[in-house]
Amino acid sequence: MSRYAMIFDKKNCIGCNACVVSCQQNYSMPAENKLNWVTVEESGEFPDLKLDFTPHLCAHCGNPKCVDVCPVEDATFRTPEGYVLINPENCVGCSLCVKACPYGARSMDTEARVAVKCSFCANLVENGGSPICVSTCPTKCRIFGDLDDPNSEVSKLVAEGKVVRLDEYLDNGTEDFEPYVYYILEEEKDA
């Protein structure tokens, strides 16, 4: 059995949004339904202005509250591989899962009247591929793999303590959700 996770290496993210666009095109999503997104934080003053880009997507939590609040069996569910998925045929569009997600990773497709979110491109991964956002990223800031495979880069980075889990990164008290998204620790800057 596999347990998939995503690691973001923020120092390599250039904010190009190729990941966002390729995902939206692949899944024919309207512009307001981003399954992954990149936030931008500005610091400093001209001419010493700095832009910091942070990629985001569904954390495919080990203890997903979105699954707990869903009133319809198998509308939103967690697979043994760790994917948290939505079955649009069973979704009644109540948006309880959208409200329950502490990471803002779900939204409502108002036209289809169903909840939408990142699937880690489960259909591609299960056929030997990788998520669209990973294969599209020109700077390789997205690292995807199986935490249970000791040879995967994801597993190695976690084992070496080179990453922090999303809840630690955000420091927002969501550790009980057990997110499967990590960020590489920034290296200490020389004084």
PDB file of N, CA and C in Angstrom, residues 73-169:
ATOM      1  N   GLU A  73     -22.920   9.387   2.262  1.00  0.00           N
ATOM      2  CA  GLU A  73     -21.906   8.338   2.222  1.00  0.00           C
ATOM      3  C   GLU A  73     -21.234   8.294   0.850  1.00  0.00           C
ATOM      4  N   ASP A  74     -19.925   8.249   0.854  1.00  0.00           N
ATOM      5  CA  ASP A  74     -19.096   8.158  -0.345  1.00  0.00           C
ATOM      6  C   ASP A  74     -19.178   9.363  -1.279  1.00  0.00           C
ATOM      7  N   ALA A  75     -19.650  10.503  -0.779  1.00  0.00           N
ATOM      8  CA  ALA A  75     -19.569  11.718  -1.590  1.00  0.00           C
ATOM      9  C   ALA A  75     -18.167  12.296  -1.466  1.00  0.00           C
ATOM     10  N   THR A  76     -17.628  12.301  -0.265  1.00  0.00           N
ATOM     11  CA  THR A  76     -16.237  12.667  -0.037  1.00  0.00           C
ATOM     12  C   THR A  76     -15.660  11.597   0.880  1.00  0.00           C
ATOM     13  N   PHE A  77     -14.488  11.101   0.521  1.00  0.00           N
ATOM     14  CA  PHE A  77     -13.954   9.925   1.214  1.00  0.00           C
ATOM     15  C   PHE A  77     -12.438   9.888   1.109  1.00  0.00           C
ATOM     16  N   ARG A  78     -11.830   9.094   1.976  1.00  0.00           N
ATOM     17  CA  ARG A  78     -10.374   8.901   1.981  1.00  0.00           C
ATOM     18  C   ARG A  78     -10.082   7.467   1.556  1.00  0.00           C
ATOM     19  N   THR A  79      -9.154   7.308   0.611  1.00  0.00           N
ATOM     20  CA  THR A  79      -8.793   5.975   0.129  1.00  0.00           C
ATOM     21  C   THR A  79      -7.647   5.412   0.974  1.00  0.00           C
ATOM     22  N   PRO A  80      -7.401   4.111   0.901  1.00  0.00           N
ATOM     23  CA  PRO A  80      -6.266   3.536   1.639  1.00  0.00           C
ATOM     24  C   PRO A  80      -4.915   4.136   1.231  1.00  0.00           C
ATOM     25  N   GLU A  81      -4.803   4.646   0.001  1.00  0.00           N
ATOM     26  CA  GLU A  81      -3.549   5.262  -0.466  1.00  0.00           C
ATOM     27  C   GLU A  81      -3.377   6.675   0.071  1.00  0.00           C
ATOM     28  N   GLY A  82      -4.402   7.187   0.725  1.00  0.00           N
ATOM     29  CA  GLY A  82      -4.308   8.520   1.297  1.00  0.00           C
ATOM     30  C   GLY A  82      -4.922   9.625   0.463  1.00  0.00           C
ATOM     31  N   TYR A  83      -5.530   9.303  -0.647  1.00  0.00           N
ATOM     32  CA  TYR A  83      -6.226  10.332  -1.423  1.00  0.00           C
ATOM     33  C   TYR A  83      -7.521  10.694  -0.702  1.00  0.00           C
ATOM     34  N   VAL A  84      -7.804  11.968  -0.601  1.00  0.00           N
ATOM     35  CA  VAL A  84      -9.121  12.414  -0.153  1.00  0.00           C
ATOM     36  C   VAL A  84      -9.822  12.882  -1.422  1.00  0.00           C
ATOM     37  N   LEU A  85     -10.893  12.190  -1.771  1.00  0.00           N
ATOM     38  CA  LEU A  85     -11.541  12.407  -3.063  1.00  0.00           C
ATOM     39  C   LEU A  85     -13.009  12.772  -2.910  1.00  0.00           C
ATOM     40  N   ILE A  86     -13.563  13.316  -3.980  1.00  0.00           N
ATOM     41  CA  ILE A  86     -14.981  13.638  -4.062  1.00  0.00           C
ATOM     42  C   ILE A  86     -15.572  12.822  -5.199  1.00  0.00           C
ATOM     43  N   ASN A  87     -16.690  12.186  -4.938  1.00  0.00           N
ATOM     44  CA  ASN A  87     -17.455  11.532  -5.992  1.00  0.00           C
ATOM     45  C   ASN A  87     -18.552  12.521  -6.376  1.00  0.00           C
ATOM     46  N   PRO A  88     -18.400  13.237  -7.502  1.00  0.00           N
ATOM     47  CA  PRO A  88     -19.366  14.283  -7.852  1.00  0.00           C
ATOM     48  C   PRO A  88     -20.783  13.743  -8.063  1.00  0.00           C
ATOM     49  N   GLU A  89     -20.899  12.472  -8.390  1.00  0.00           N
ATOM     50  CA  GLU A  89     -22.237  11.899  -8.589  1.00  0.00           C
ATOM     51  C   GLU A  89     -22.996  11.769  -7.274  1.00  0.00           C
ATOM     52  N   ASN A  90     -22.262  11.689  -6.155  1.00  0.00           N
ATOM     53  CA  ASN A  90     -22.908  11.579  -4.847  1.00  0.00           C
ATOM     54  C   ASN A  90     -22.986  12.909  -4.104  1.00  0.00           C
ATOM     55  N   CYS A  91     -22.215  13.906  -4.537  1.00  0.00           N
ATOM     56  CA  CYS A  91     -22.177  15.202  -3.859  1.00  0.00           C
ATOM     57  C   CYS A  91     -23.515  15.925  -4.059  1.00  0.00           C
ATOM     58  N   VAL A  92     -24.075  16.427  -2.950  1.00  0.00           N
ATOM     59  CA  VAL A  92     -25.347  17.153  -3.015  1.00  0.00           C
ATOM     60  C   VAL A  92     -25.146  18.665  -2.997  1.00  0.00           C
ATOM     61  N   GLY A  93     -23.893  19.109  -2.955  1.00  0.00           N
ATOM     62  CA  GLY A  93     -23.600  20.537  -3.021  1.00  0.00           C
ATOM     63  C   GLY A  93     -23.916  21.321  -1.764  1.00  0.00           C
ATOM     64  N   CYS A  94     -23.899  20.666  -0.616  1.00  0.00           N
ATOM     65  CA  CYS A  94     -24.237  21.350   0.645  1.00  0.00           C
ATOM     66  C   CYS A  94     -23.138  22.281   1.124  1.00  0.00           C
ATOM     67  N   SER A  95     -21.915  22.114   0.669  1.00  0.00           N
ATOM     68  CA  SER A  95     -20.718  22.902   0.975  1.00  0.00           C
ATOM     69  C   SER A  95     -20.223  22.758   2.416  1.00  0.00           C
ATOM     70  N   LEU A  96     -20.700  21.769   3.164  1.00  0.00           N
ATOM     71  CA  LEU A  96     -20.194  21.548   4.518  1.00  0.00           C
ATOM     72  C   LEU A  96     -18.705  21.218   4.505  1.00  0.00           C
ATOM     73  N   CYS A  97     -18.257  20.457   3.501  1.00  0.00           N
ATOM     74  CA  CYS A  97     -16.841  20.091   3.404  1.00  0.00           C
ATOM     75  C   CYS A  97     -15.979  21.314   3.122  1.00  0.00           C
ATOM     76  N   VAL A  98     -16.492  22.242   2.331  1.00  0.00           N
ATOM     77  CA  VAL A  98     -15.760  23.475   2.008  1.00  0.00           C
ATOM     78  C   VAL A  98     -15.521  24.271   3.288  1.00  0.00           C
ATOM     79  N   LYS A  99     -16.555  24.374   4.107  1.00  0.00           N
ATOM     80  CA  LYS A  99     -16.462  25.122   5.366  1.00  0.00           C
ATOM     81  C   LYS A  99     -15.578  24.411   6.386  1.00  0.00           C
ATOM     82  N   ALA A 100     -15.507  23.085   6.333  1.00  0.00           N
ATOM     83  CA  ALA A 100     -14.740  22.312   7.318  1.00  0.00           C
ATOM     84  C   ALA A 100     -13.238  22.306   7.052  1.00  0.00           C
ATOM     85  N   CYS A 101     -12.820  22.602   5.838  1.00  0.00           N
ATOM     86  CA  CYS A 101     -11.393  22.531   5.495  1.00  0.00           C
ATOM     87  C   CYS A 101     -10.644  23.734   6.071  1.00  0.00           C
ATOM     88  N   PRO A 102      -9.687  23.504   6.975  1.00  0.00           N
ATOM     89  CA  PRO A 102      -8.963  24.623   7.565  1.00  0.00           C
ATOM     90  C   PRO A 102      -7.926  25.241   6.631  1.00  0.00           C
ATOM     91  N   TYR A 103      -7.688  24.592   5.492  1.00  0.00           N
ATOM     92  CA  TYR A 103      -6.654  25.047   4.568  1.00  0.00           C
ATOM     93  C   TYR A 103      -7.219  25.759   3.342  1.00  0.00           C
ATOM     94  N   GLY A 104      -8.545  25.864   3.249  1.00  0.00           N
ATOM     95  CA  GLY A 104      -9.156  26.543   2.114  1.00  0.00           C
ATOM     96  C   GLY A 104      -8.957  25.824   0.804  1.00  0.00           C
ATOM     97  N   ALA A 105      -8.858  24.502   0.863  1.00  0.00           N
ATOM     98  CA  ALA A 105      -8.511  23.720  -0.325  1.00  0.00           C
ATOM     99  C   ALA A 105      -9.717  23.197  -1.101  1.00  0.00           C
ATOM    100  N   ARG A 106     -10.909  23.518  -0.654  1.00  0.00           N
ATOM    101  CA  ARG A 106     -12.115  23.085  -1.362  1.00  0.00           C
ATOM    102  C   ARG A 106     -12.907  24.317  -1.779  1.00  0.00           C
ATOM    103  N   SER A 107     -13.626  24.175  -2.872  1.00  0.00           N
ATOM    104  CA  SER A 107     -14.522  25.245  -3.312  1.00  0.00           C
ATOM    105  C   SER A 107     -15.719  24.598  -3.985  1.00  0.00           C
ATOM    106  N   MET A 108     -16.695  25.420  -4.288  1.00  0.00           N
ATOM    107  CA  MET A 108     -17.895  24.919  -4.954  1.00  0.00           C
ATOM    108  C   MET A 108     -17.851  25.295  -6.433  1.00  0.00           C
ATOM    109  N   ASP A 109     -18.064  24.303  -7.280  1.00  0.00           N
ATOM    110  CA  ASP A 109     -18.262  24.551  -8.703  1.00  0.00           C
ATOM    111  C   ASP A 109     -19.733  24.931  -8.810  1.00  0.00           C
ATOM    112  N   THR A 110     -20.001  26.227  -8.949  1.00  0.00           N
ATOM    113  CA  THR A 110     -21.385  26.701  -8.914  1.00  0.00           C
ATOM    114  C   THR A 110     -22.196  26.228 -10.116  1.00  0.00           C
ATOM    115  N   GLU A 111     -21.542  26.003 -11.224  1.00  0.00           N
ATOM    116  CA  GLU A 111     -22.261  25.516 -12.408  1.00  0.00           C
ATOM    117  C   GLU A 111     -22.692  24.060 -12.224  1.00  0.00           C
ATOM    118  N   ALA A 112     -21.755  23.210 -11.778  1.00  0.00           N
ATOM    119  CA  ALA A 112     -22.068  21.791 -11.581  1.00  0.00           C
ATOM    120  C   ALA A 112     -22.738  21.536 -10.231  1.00  0.00           C
ATOM    121  N   ARG A 113     -22.671  22.524  -9.324  1.00  0.00           N
ATOM    122  CA  ARG A 113     -23.240  22.428  -7.972  1.00  0.00           C
ATOM    123  C   ARG A 113     -22.657  21.274  -7.164  1.00  0.00           C
ATOM    124  N   VAL A 114     -21.329  21.155  -7.224  1.00  0.00           N
ATOM    125  CA  VAL A 114     -20.619  20.137  -6.451  1.00  0.00           C
ATOM    126  C   VAL A 114     -19.340  20.741  -5.886  1.00  0.00           C
ATOM    127  N   ALA A 115     -18.847  20.138  -4.821  1.00  0.00           N
ATOM    128  CA  ALA A 115     -17.568  20.547  -4.253  1.00  0.00           C
ATOM    129  C   ALA A 115     -16.442  20.026  -5.140  1.00  0.00           C
ATOM    130  N   VAL A 116     -15.354  20.796  -5.223  1.00  0.00           N
ATOM    131  CA  VAL A 116     -14.187  20.388  -6.007  1.00  0.00           C
ATOM    132  C   VAL A 116     -12.925  20.619  -5.187  1.00  0.00           C
ATOM    133  N   LYS A 117     -11.887  19.825  -5.471  1.00  0.00           N
ATOM    134  CA  LYS A 117     -10.610  19.931  -4.775  1.00  0.00           C
ATOM    135  C   LYS A 117      -9.558  19.146  -5.527  1.00  0.00           C
ATOM    136  N   CYS A 118      -8.318  19.319  -5.140  1.00  0.00           N
ATOM    137  CA  CYS A 118      -7.206  18.559  -5.711  1.00  0.00           C
ATOM    138  C   CYS A 118      -7.384  17.080  -5.383  1.00  0.00           C
ATOM    139  N   SER A 119      -7.046  16.236  -6.338  1.00  0.00           N
ATOM    140  CA  SER A 119      -7.124  14.778  -6.136  1.00  0.00           C
ATOM    141  C   SER A 119      -5.733  14.137  -6.103  1.00  0.00           C
ATOM    142  N   PHE A 120      -4.679  14.942  -6.057  1.00  0.00           N
ATOM    143  CA  PHE A 120      -3.300  14.441  -6.239  1.00  0.00           C
ATOM    144  C   PHE A 120      -3.205  13.719  -7.588  1.00  0.00           C
ATOM    145  N   CYS A 121      -4.115  14.033  -8.508  1.00  0.00           N
ATOM    146  CA  CYS A 121      -4.188  13.372  -9.828  1.00  0.00           C
ATOM    147  C   CYS A 121      -4.129  11.850  -9.663  1.00  0.00           C
ATOM    148  N   ALA A 122      -4.957  11.344  -8.762  1.00  0.00           N
ATOM    149  CA  ALA A 122      -4.973   9.912  -8.439  1.00  0.00           C
ATOM    150  C   ALA A 122      -5.062   9.049  -9.688  1.00  0.00           C
ATOM    151  N   ASN A 123      -5.856   9.482 -10.664  1.00  0.00           N
ATOM    152  CA  ASN A 123      -5.994   8.701 -11.900  1.00  0.00           C
ATOM    153  C   ASN A 123      -4.659   8.562 -12.634  1.00  0.00           C
ATOM    154  N   LEU A 124      -3.841   9.600 -12.621  1.00  0.00           N
ATOM    155  CA  LEU A 124      -2.537   9.542 -13.282  1.00  0.00           C
ATOM    156  C   LEU A 124      -1.520   8.765 -12.449  1.00  0.00           C
ATOM    157  N   VAL A 125      -1.507   9.026 -11.137  1.00  0.00           N
ATOM    158  CA  VAL A 125      -0.548   8.367 -10.246  1.00  0.00           C
ATOM    159  C   VAL A 125      -0.765   6.858 -10.239  1.00  0.00           C
ATOM    160  N   GLU A 126      -2.006   6.431 -10.192  1.00  0.00           N
ATOM    161  CA  GLU A 126      -2.302   4.992 -10.159  1.00  0.00           C
ATOM    162  C   GLU A 126      -1.923   4.290 -11.466  1.00  0.00           C
ATOM    163  N   ASN A 127      -1.682   5.075 -12.521  1.00  0.00           N
ATOM    164  CA  ASN A 127      -1.235   4.515 -13.795  1.00  0.00           C
ATOM    165  C   ASN A 127       0.231   4.807 -14.067  1.00  0.00           C
ATOM    166  N   GLY A 128       0.992   5.097 -12.991  1.00  0.00           N
ATOM    167  CA  GLY A 128       2.438   5.281 -13.120  1.00  0.00           C
ATOM    168  C   GLY A 128       2.902   6.694 -13.393  1.00  0.00           C
ATOM    169  N   GLY A 129       1.977   7.651 -13.449  1.00  0.00           N
ATOM    170  CA  GLY A 129       2.354   9.035 -13.719  1.00  0.00           C
ATOM    171  C   GLY A 129       2.538   9.831 -12.441  1.00  0.00           C
ATOM    172  N   SER A 130       2.551  11.131 -12.600  1.00  0.00           N
ATOM    173  CA  SER A 130       2.655  12.020 -11.455  1.00  0.00           C
ATOM    174  C   SER A 130       1.591  13.106 -11.591  1.00  0.00           C
ATOM    175  N   PRO A 131       1.282  13.815 -10.515  1.00  0.00           N
ATOM    176  CA  PRO A 131       0.307  14.898 -10.613  1.00  0.00           C
ATOM    177  C   PRO A 131       0.710  15.922 -11.670  1.00  0.00           C
ATOM    178  N   ILE A 132      -0.287  16.479 -12.348  1.00  0.00           N
ATOM    179  CA  ILE A 132      -0.058  17.472 -13.406  1.00  0.00           C
ATOM    180  C   ILE A 132       0.797  18.624 -12.898  1.00  0.00           C
ATOM    181  N   CYS A 133       0.520  19.116 -11.688  1.00  0.00           N
ATOM    182  CA  CYS A 133       1.273  20.261 -11.171  1.00  0.00           C
ATOM    183  C   CYS A 133       2.749  19.931 -10.992  1.00  0.00           C
ATOM    184  N   VAL A 134       3.054  18.685 -10.665  1.00  0.00           N
ATOM    185  CA  VAL A 134       4.448  18.261 -10.486  1.00  0.00           C
ATOM    186  C   VAL A 134       5.153  18.183 -11.840  1.00  0.00           C
ATOM    187  N   SER A 135       4.512  17.555 -12.803  1.00  0.00           N
ATOM    188  CA  SER A 135       5.159  17.394 -14.107  1.00  0.00           C
ATOM    189  C   SER A 135       5.250  18.708 -14.877  1.00  0.00           C
ATOM    190  N   THR A 136       4.407  19.681 -14.548  1.00  0.00           N
ATOM    191  CA  THR A 136       4.415  20.967 -15.235  1.00  0.00           C
ATOM    192  C   THR A 136       5.397  21.957 -14.636  1.00  0.00           C
ATOM    193  N   CYS A 137       5.707  21.830 -13.363  1.00  0.00           N
ATOM    194  CA  CYS A 137       6.539  22.818 -12.671  1.00  0.00           C
ATOM    195  C   CYS A 137       7.928  22.920 -13.320  1.00  0.00           C
ATOM    196  N   PRO A 138       8.289  24.098 -13.856  1.00  0.00           N
ATOM    197  CA  PRO A 138       9.578  24.225 -14.541  1.00  0.00           C
ATOM    198  C   PRO A 138      10.776  24.251 -13.589  1.00  0.00           C
ATOM    199  N   THR A 139      10.533  24.529 -12.302  1.00  0.00           N
ATOM    200  CA  THR A 139      11.647  24.638 -11.354  1.00  0.00           C
ATOM    201  C   THR A 139      11.717  23.460 -10.387  1.00  0.00           C
ATOM    202  N   LYS A 140      10.828  22.498 -10.553  1.00  0.00           N
ATOM    203  CA  LYS A 140      10.802  21.285  -9.713  1.00  0.00           C
ATOM    204  C   LYS A 140      10.635  21.616  -8.229  1.00  0.00           C
ATOM    205  N   CYS A 141       9.791  22.616  -7.924  1.00  0.00           N
ATOM    206  CA  CYS A 141       9.576  22.966  -6.515  1.00  0.00           C
ATOM    207  C   CYS A 141       8.568  22.031  -5.861  1.00  0.00           C
ATOM    208  N   ARG A 142       7.914  21.184  -6.651  1.00  0.00           N
ATOM    209  CA  ARG A 142       6.934  20.235  -6.120  1.00  0.00           C
ATOM    210  C   ARG A 142       7.527  18.834  -6.186  1.00  0.00           C
ATOM    211  N   ILE A 143       7.527  18.165  -5.036  1.00  0.00           N
ATOM    212  CA  ILE A 143       8.075  16.805  -4.941  1.00  0.00           C
ATOM    213  C   ILE A 143       6.950  15.908  -4.445  1.00  0.00           C
ATOM    214  N   PHE A 144       6.634  14.877  -5.212  1.00  0.00           N
ATOM    215  CA  PHE A 144       5.520  13.984  -4.885  1.00  0.00           C
ATOM    216  C   PHE A 144       6.036  12.562  -4.766  1.00  0.00           C
ATOM    217  N   GLY A 145       5.507  11.838  -3.823  1.00  0.00           N
ATOM    218  CA  GLY A 145       5.921  10.446  -3.704  1.00  0.00           C
ATOM    219  C   GLY A 145       5.242   9.720  -2.570  1.00  0.00           C
ATOM    220  N   ASP A 146       5.691   8.489  -2.379  1.00  0.00           N
ATOM    221  CA  ASP A 146       5.120   7.565  -1.407  1.00  0.00           C
ATOM    222  C   ASP A 146       5.927   7.611  -0.115  1.00  0.00           C
ATOM    223  N   LEU A 147       5.277   8.018   0.964  1.00  0.00           N
ATOM    224  CA  LEU A 147       5.953   8.069   2.263  1.00  0.00           C
ATOM    225  C   LEU A 147       6.391   6.688   2.733  1.00  0.00           C
ATOM    226  N   ASP A 148       5.710   5.635   2.273  1.00  0.00           N
ATOM    227  CA  ASP A 148       6.040   4.270   2.695  1.00  0.00           C
ATOM    228  C   ASP A 148       7.127   3.617   1.852  1.00  0.00           C
ATOM    229  N   ASP A 149       7.585   4.314   0.801  1.00  0.00           N
ATOM    230  CA  ASP A 149       8.670   3.807  -0.032  1.00  0.00           C
ATOM    231  C   ASP A 149       9.971   4.460   0.427  1.00  0.00           C
ATOM    232  N   PRO A 150      10.846   3.713   1.125  1.00  0.00           N
ATOM    233  CA  PRO A 150      12.067   4.322   1.660  1.00  0.00           C
ATOM    234  C   PRO A 150      12.988   4.896   0.582  1.00  0.00           C
ATOM    235  N   ASN A 151      12.778   4.527  -0.675  1.00  0.00           N
ATOM    236  CA  ASN A 151      13.607   5.037  -1.762  1.00  0.00           C
ATOM    237  C   ASN A 151      13.048   6.294  -2.418  1.00  0.00           C
ATOM    238  N   SER A 152      11.820   6.693  -2.051  1.00  0.00           N
ATOM    239  CA  SER A 152      11.244   7.898  -2.669  1.00  0.00           C
ATOM    240  C   SER A 152      11.875   9.139  -2.046  1.00  0.00           C
ATOM    241  N   GLU A 153      11.990  10.193  -2.857  1.00  0.00           N
ATOM    242  CA  GLU A 153      12.581  11.443  -2.368  1.00  0.00           C
ATOM    243  C   GLU A 153      11.749  12.014  -1.217  1.00  0.00           C
ATOM    244  N   VAL A 154      10.433  11.885  -1.310  1.00  0.00           N
ATOM    245  CA  VAL A 154       9.543  12.359  -0.254  1.00  0.00           C
ATOM    246  C   VAL A 154       9.865  11.662   1.063  1.00  0.00           C
ATOM    247  N   SER A 155       9.954  10.350   1.018  1.00  0.00           N
ATOM    248  CA  SER A 155      10.243   9.565   2.222  1.00  0.00           C
ATOM    249  C   SER A 155      11.594   9.949   2.817  1.00  0.00           C
ATOM    250  N   LYS A 156      12.587  10.119   1.967  1.00  0.00           N
ATOM    251  CA  LYS A 156      13.928  10.473   2.437  1.00  0.00           C
ATOM    252  C   LYS A 156      13.956  11.846   3.104  1.00  0.00           C
ATOM    253  N   LEU A 157      13.303  12.832   2.499  1.00  0.00           N
ATOM    254  CA  LEU A 157      13.286  14.182   3.061  1.00  0.00           C
ATOM    255  C   LEU A 157      12.588  14.214   4.416  1.00  0.00           C
ATOM    256  N   VAL A 158      11.483  13.472   4.537  1.00  0.00           N
ATOM    257  CA  VAL A 158      10.760  13.418   5.813  1.00  0.00           C
ATOM    258  C   VAL A 158      11.618  12.714   6.861  1.00  0.00           C
ATOM    259  N   ALA A 159      12.223  11.572   6.490  1.00  0.00           N
ATOM    260  CA  ALA A 159      13.057  10.806   7.433  1.00  0.00           C
ATOM    261  C   ALA A 159      14.264  11.610   7.907  1.00  0.00           C
ATOM    262  N   GLU A 160      14.820  12.438   7.026  1.00  0.00           N
ATOM    263  CA  GLU A 160      15.994  13.246   7.370  1.00  0.00           C
ATOM    264  C   GLU A 160      15.627  14.502   8.157  1.00  0.00           C
ATOM    265  N   GLY A 161      14.330  14.736   8.368  1.00  0.00           N
ATOM    266  CA  GLY A 161      13.903  15.916   9.125  1.00  0.00           C
ATOM    267  C   GLY A 161      14.113  17.218   8.386  1.00  0.00           C
ATOM    268  N   LYS A 162      14.108  17.169   7.062  1.00  0.00           N
ATOM    269  CA  LYS A 162      14.358  18.371   6.266  1.00  0.00           C
ATOM    270  C   LYS A 162      13.085  19.128   5.915  1.00  0.00           C
ATOM    271  N   VAL A 163      11.953  18.669   6.445  1.00  0.00           N
ATOM    272  CA  VAL A 163      10.678  19.283   6.112  1.00  0.00           C
ATOM    273  C   VAL A 163       9.847  19.525   7.371  1.00  0.00           C
ATOM    274  N   VAL A 164       8.849  20.391   7.229  1.00  0.00           N
ATOM    275  CA  VAL A 164       7.829  20.570   8.260  1.00  0.00           C
ATOM    276  C   VAL A 164       6.477  20.297   7.613  1.00  0.00           C
ATOM    277  N   ARG A 165       5.607  19.700   8.396  1.00  0.00           N
ATOM    278  CA  ARG A 165       4.268  19.404   7.897  1.00  0.00           C
ATOM    279  C   ARG A 165       3.469  20.701   7.818  1.00  0.00           C
ATOM    280  N   LEU A 166       2.485  20.743   6.952  1.00  0.00           N
ATOM    281  CA  LEU A 166       1.675  21.932   6.712  1.00  0.00           C
ATOM    282  C   LEU A 166       1.167  22.568   8.004  1.00  0.00           C
ATOM    283  N   ASP A 167       0.681  21.758   8.934  1.00  0.00           N
ATOM    284  CA  ASP A 167       0.150  22.324  10.175  1.00  0.00           C
ATOM    285  C   ASP A 167       1.240  23.033  10.978  1.00  0.00           C
ATOM    286  N   GLU A 168       2.471  22.508  10.945  1.00  0.00           N
ATOM    287  CA  GLU A 168       3.588  23.172  11.626  1.00  0.00           C
ATOM    288  C   GLU A 168       3.986  24.445  10.887  1.00  0.00           C
ATOM    289  N   TYR A 169       3.982  24.366   9.563  1.00  0.00           N
ATOM    290  CA  TYR A 169       4.345  25.513   8.731  1.00  0.00           C
ATOM    291  C   TYR A 169       3.393  26.681   8.998  1.00  0.00           C
TER     292      TYR A 169
END
